[in-house]
Tab-separated table of C-alpha atoms and ligand atoms in Angstrom:
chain	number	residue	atom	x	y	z
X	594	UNK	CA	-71.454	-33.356	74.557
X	595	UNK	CA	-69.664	-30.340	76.688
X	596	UNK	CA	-66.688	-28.432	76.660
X	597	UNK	CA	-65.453	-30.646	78.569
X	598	UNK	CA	-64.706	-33.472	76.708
X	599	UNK	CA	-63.642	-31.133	74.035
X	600	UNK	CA	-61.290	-29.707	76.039
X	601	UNK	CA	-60.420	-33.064	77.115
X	602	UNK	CA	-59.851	-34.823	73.540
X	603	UNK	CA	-57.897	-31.207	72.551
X	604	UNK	CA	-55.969	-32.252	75.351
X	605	UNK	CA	-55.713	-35.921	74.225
X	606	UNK	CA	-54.643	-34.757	70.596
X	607	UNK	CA	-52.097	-32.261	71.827
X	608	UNK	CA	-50.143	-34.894	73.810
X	609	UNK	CA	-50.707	-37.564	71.278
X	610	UNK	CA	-50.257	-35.283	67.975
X	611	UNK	CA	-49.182	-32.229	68.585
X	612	UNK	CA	-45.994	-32.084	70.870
X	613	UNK	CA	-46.040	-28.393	71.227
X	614	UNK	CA	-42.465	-27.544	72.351
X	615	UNK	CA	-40.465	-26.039	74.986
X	616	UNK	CA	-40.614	-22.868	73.731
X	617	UNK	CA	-44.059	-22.656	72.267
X	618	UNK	CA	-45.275	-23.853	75.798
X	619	UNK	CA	-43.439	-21.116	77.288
X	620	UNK	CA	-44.752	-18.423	75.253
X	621	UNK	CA	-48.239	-19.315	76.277
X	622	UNK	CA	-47.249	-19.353	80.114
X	623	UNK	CA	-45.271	-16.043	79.186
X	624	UNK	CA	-48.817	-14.788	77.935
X	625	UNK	CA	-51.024	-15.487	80.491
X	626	UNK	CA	-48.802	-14.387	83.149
X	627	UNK	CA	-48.564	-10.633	81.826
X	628	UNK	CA	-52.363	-10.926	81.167
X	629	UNK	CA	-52.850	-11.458	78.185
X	630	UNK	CA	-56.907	-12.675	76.807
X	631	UNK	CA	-56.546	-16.222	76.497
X	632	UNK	CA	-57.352	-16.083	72.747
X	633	UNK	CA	-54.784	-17.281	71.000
X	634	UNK	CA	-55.044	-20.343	68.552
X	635	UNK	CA	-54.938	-24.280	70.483
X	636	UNK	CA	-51.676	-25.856	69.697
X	637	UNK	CA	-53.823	-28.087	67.058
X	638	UNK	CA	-55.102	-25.155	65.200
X	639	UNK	CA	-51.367	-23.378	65.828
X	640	UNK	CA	-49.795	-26.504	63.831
X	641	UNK	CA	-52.911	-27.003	61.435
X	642	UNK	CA	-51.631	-22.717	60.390
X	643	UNK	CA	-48.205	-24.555	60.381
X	644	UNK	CA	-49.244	-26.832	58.125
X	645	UNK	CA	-50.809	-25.323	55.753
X	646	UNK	CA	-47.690	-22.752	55.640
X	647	UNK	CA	-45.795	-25.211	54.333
X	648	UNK	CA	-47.931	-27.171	52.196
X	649	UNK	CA	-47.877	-23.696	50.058
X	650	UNK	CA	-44.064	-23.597	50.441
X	651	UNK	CA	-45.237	-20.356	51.916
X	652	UNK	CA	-42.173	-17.594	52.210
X	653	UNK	CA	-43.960	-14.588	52.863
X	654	UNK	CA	-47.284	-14.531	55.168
X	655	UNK	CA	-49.285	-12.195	56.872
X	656	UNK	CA	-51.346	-12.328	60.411
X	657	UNK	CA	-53.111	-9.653	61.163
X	658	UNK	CA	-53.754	-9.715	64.870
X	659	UNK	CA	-50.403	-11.109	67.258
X	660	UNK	CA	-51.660	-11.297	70.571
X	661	UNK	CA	-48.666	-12.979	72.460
X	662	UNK	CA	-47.250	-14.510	69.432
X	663	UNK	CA	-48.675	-17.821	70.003
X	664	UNK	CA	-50.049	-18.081	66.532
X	665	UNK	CA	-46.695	-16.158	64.915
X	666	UNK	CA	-44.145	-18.758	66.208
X	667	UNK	CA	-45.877	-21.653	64.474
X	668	UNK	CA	-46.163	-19.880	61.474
X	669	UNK	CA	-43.221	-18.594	60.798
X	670	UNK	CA	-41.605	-22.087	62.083
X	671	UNK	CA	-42.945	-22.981	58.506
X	672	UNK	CA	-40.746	-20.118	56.559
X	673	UNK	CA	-37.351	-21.027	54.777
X	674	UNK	CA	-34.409	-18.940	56.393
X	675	UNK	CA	-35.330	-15.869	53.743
X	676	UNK	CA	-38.989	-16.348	54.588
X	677	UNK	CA	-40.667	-13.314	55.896
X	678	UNK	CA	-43.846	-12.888	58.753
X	679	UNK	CA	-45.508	-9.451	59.425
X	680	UNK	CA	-47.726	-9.125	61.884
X	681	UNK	CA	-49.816	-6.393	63.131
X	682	UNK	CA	-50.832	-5.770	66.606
X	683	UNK	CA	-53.020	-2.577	68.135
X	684	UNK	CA	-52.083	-3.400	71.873
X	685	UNK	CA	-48.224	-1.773	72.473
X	686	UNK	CA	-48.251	-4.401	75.903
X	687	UNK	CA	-49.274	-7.029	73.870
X	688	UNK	CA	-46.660	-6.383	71.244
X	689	UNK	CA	-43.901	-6.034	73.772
X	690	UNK	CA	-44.683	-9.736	75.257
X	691	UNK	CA	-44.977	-11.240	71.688
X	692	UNK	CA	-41.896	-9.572	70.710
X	693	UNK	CA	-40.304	-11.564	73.726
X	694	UNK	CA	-41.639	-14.604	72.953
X	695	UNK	CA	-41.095	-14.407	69.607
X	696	UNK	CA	-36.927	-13.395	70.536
X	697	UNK	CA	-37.278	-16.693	72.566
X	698	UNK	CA	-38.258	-18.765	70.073
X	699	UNK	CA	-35.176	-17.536	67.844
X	700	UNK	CA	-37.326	-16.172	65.373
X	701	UNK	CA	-36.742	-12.409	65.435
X	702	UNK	CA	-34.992	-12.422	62.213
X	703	UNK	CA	-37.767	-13.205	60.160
X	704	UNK	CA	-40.654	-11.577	62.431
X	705	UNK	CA	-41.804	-7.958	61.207
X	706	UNK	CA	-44.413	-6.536	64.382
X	707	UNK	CA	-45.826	-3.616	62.881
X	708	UNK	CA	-47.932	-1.956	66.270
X	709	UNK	CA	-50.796	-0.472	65.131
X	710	UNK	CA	-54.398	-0.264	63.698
X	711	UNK	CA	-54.527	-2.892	61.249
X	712	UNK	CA	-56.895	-0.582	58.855
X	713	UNK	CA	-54.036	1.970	58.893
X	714	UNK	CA	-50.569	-0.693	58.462
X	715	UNK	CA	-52.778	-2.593	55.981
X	716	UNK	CA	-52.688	0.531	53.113
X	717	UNK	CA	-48.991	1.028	54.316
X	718	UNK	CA	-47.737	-2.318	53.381
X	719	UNK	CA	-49.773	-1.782	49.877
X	720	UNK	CA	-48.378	1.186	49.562
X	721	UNK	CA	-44.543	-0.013	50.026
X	722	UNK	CA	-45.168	-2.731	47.846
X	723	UNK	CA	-45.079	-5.304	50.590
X	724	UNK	CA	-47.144	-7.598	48.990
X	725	UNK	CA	-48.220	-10.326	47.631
X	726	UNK	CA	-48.530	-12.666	50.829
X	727	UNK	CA	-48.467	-16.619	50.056
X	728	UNK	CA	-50.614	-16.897	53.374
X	729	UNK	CA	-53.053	-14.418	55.173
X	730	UNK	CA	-54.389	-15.068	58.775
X	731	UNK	CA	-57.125	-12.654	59.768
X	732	UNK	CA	-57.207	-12.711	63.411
X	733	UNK	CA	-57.547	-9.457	64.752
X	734	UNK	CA	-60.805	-7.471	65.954
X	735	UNK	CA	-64.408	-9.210	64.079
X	736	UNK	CA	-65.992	-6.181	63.220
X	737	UNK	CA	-63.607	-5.450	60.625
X	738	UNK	CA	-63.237	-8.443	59.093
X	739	UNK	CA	-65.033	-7.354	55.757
X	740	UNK	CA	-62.351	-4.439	55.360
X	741	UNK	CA	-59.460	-6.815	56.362
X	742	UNK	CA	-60.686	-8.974	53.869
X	743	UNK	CA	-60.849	-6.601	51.105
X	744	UNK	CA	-57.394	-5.457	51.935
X	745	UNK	CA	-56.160	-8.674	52.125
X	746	UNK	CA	-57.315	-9.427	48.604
X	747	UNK	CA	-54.880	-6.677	47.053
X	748	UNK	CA	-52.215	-8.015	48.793
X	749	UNK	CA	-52.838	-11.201	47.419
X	750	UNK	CA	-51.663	-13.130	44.058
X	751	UNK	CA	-53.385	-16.153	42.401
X	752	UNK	CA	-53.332	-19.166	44.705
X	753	UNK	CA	-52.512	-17.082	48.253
X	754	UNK	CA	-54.763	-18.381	50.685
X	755	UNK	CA	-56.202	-16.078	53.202
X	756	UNK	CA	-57.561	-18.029	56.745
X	757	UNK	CA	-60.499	-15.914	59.007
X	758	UNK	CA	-60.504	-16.849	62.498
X	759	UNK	CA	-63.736	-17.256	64.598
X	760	UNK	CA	-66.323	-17.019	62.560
X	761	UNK	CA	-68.727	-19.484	64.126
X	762	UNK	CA	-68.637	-18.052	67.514
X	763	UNK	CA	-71.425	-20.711	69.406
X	764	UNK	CA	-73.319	-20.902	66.084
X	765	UNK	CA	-74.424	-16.921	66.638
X	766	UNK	CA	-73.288	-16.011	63.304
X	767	UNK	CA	-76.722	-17.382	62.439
X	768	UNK	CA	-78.375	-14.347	64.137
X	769	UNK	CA	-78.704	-11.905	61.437
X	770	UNK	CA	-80.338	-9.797	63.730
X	771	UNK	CA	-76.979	-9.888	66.087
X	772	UNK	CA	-76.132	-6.194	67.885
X	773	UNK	CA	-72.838	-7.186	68.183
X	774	UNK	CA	-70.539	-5.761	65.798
X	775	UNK	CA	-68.470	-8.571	65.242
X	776	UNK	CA	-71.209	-11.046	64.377
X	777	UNK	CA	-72.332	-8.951	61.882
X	778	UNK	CA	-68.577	-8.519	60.199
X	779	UNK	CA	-68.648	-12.110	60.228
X	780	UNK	CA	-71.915	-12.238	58.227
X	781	UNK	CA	-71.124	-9.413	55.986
X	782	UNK	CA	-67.521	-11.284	54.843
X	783	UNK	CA	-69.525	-14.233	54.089
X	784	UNK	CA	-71.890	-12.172	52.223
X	785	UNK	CA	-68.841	-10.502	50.344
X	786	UNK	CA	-67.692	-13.818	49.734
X	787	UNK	CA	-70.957	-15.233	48.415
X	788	UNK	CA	-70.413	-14.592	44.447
X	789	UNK	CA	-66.960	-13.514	44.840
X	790	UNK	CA	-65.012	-14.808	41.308
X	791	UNK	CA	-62.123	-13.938	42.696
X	792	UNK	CA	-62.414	-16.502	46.232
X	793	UNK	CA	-63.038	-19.943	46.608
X	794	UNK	CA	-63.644	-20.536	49.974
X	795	UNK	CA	-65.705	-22.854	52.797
X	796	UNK	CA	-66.051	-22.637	56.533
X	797	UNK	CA	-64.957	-25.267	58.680
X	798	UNK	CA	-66.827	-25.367	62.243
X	799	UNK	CA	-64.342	-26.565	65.298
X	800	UNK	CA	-64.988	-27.815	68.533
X	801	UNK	CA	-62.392	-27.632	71.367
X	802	UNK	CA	-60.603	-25.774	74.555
X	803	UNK	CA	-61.792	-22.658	73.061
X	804	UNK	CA	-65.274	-23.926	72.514
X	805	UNK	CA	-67.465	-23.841	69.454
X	806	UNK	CA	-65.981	-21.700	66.711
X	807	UNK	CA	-64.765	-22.279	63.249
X	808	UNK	CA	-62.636	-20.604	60.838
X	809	UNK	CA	-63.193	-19.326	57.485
X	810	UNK	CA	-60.305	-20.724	54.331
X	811	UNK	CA	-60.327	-18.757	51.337
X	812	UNK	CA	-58.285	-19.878	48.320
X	813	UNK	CA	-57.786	-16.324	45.971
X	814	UNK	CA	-58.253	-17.601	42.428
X	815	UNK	CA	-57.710	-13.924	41.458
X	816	UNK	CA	-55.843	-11.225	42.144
X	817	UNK	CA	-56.997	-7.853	43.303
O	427	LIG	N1	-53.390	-14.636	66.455
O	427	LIG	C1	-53.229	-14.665	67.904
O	427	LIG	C2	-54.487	-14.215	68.615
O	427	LIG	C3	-54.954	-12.837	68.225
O	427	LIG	S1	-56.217	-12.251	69.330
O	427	LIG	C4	-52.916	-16.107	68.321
O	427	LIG	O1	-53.668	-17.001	67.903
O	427	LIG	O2	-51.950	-16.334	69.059
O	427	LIG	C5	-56.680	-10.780	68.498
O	427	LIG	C6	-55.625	-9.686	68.540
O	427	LIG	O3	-56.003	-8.681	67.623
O	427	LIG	C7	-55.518	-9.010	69.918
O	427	LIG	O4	-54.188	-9.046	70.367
O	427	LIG	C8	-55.956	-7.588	69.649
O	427	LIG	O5	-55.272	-6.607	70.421
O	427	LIG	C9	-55.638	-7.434	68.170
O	427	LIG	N2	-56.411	-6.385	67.516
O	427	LIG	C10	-57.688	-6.015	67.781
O	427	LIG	N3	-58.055	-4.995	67.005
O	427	LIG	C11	-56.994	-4.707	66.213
O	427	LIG	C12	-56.741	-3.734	65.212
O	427	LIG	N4	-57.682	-2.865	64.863
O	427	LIG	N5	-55.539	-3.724	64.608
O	427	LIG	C13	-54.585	-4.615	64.961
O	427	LIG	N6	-54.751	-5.549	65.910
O	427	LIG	C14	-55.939	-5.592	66.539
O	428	LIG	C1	-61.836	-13.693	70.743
O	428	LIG	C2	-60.948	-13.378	69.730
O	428	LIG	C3	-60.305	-14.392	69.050
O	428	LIG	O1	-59.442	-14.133	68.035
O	428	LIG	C4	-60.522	-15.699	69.384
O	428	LIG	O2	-59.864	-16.664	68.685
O	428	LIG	C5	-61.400	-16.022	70.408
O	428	LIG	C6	-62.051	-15.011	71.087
O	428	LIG	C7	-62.539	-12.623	71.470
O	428	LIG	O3	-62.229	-11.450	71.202
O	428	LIG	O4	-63.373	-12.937	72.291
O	429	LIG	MG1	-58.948	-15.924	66.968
């Protein structure tokens, strides 16, 4: 079985499932054209985050790595008209394209893009009270995943859950002998994880356009 028919069936689902939009379809063209990695979610994990958002009634969530905003729109597609998103992005070009696809999609009003290092905005928003998040999506760079994690937790309540992307990656997060940096901040988090009170959380592994990955969901039973 190849990418191929992965891609293919992704393909199958989006049409059949899916129907991403207008404007959600734009922001991805808008994306690639200025450059952008193409890393963002597929539209099937985009509305699985939507989902989820508002299965938890979610009003206030958290992504820590925006890209283009391809991920933002659908979740904050899921908040009431109070509802609140920030997301944090290190890349200032990056920002300035999701920030105009996120205007597009006429969700300015409830976007917050906070440009910067996520280890330094993360302290910030604990620090201006900015928490507790109903939802966390950890997206951003692998290698910190651990301390996004952590952070994450104290800007959590009972019952927020906090979603890790990518932490599969072709199965390599077997290789505890990995040199790169982000493998091993995948395998540390699940080591923090491991005999965590506080978590309850399971890995789910995915197969699709962006290959073999999976993503981490982590229920906080705990907060702190
Ligand atoms: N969530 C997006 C994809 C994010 S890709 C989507 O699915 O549409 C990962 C993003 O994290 C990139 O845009 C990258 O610039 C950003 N990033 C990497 N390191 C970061 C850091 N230290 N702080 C904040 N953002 C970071
Ligand atoms: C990469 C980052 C991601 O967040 C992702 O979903 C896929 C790939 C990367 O940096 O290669
Ligand atoms: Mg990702």
């Amino acid at each position: 079985m190849s990418e191929r028919l992965w891609t293919a069936v992704d393909g199958y689902i989006d049409d059949t499932l899916v129907s991403q939009d207008g404007i959600l379809q734009s922001a991805a063209e808008a994306s690639n054209a200025a450059g952008l990695p193409k890393i963002a979610v597929t539209p099937a994990q985009g509305k699985l985050l939507h989902i989820l958002a508002r299965l938890l009634g979610a009003r206030r969530i958290l992504e820590i790595g925006t890209l283009g905003g391809y991920s933002s729109i659908w979740l904050a597609r899921a908040l009431p008209g109070d509802g609140r998103l920030v997301t944090l992005e290190i890349n200032r070009e990056y920002a300035k394209v999701a920030r105009e696809n996120i205007a597009r999609a006429g969700l300015s009003s409830l976007v917050e893009l906070r440009l910067g290092p996520a280890l330094e905005i993360l302290p910030q928003i604990a620090a201006e009270k900015g928490g507790p998040f109903d939802l966390i999506f950890i997206d951003a760079d692998k290698e910190n995943i651990p301390a996004y994690f952590r952070l994450s937790q104290g800007l959590s309540r009972q019952g927020t859950l906090i979603i890790v992307d990518n932490v599969v990656r072709d199965g390599r997060v077997l290789d505890a002998d990995s040199s790169d940096p982000g493998i091993q901040g995948i395998r540390r988090f699940n080591e923090m994880l491991n005999g965590d009170p506080r978590a309850c959380a399971t890995a789910i592994q995915t197969v699709g356009a962006k290959g073999y990955d999976g993503f981490a969901i982590v229920l906080v039973t705990a907060a702190g």
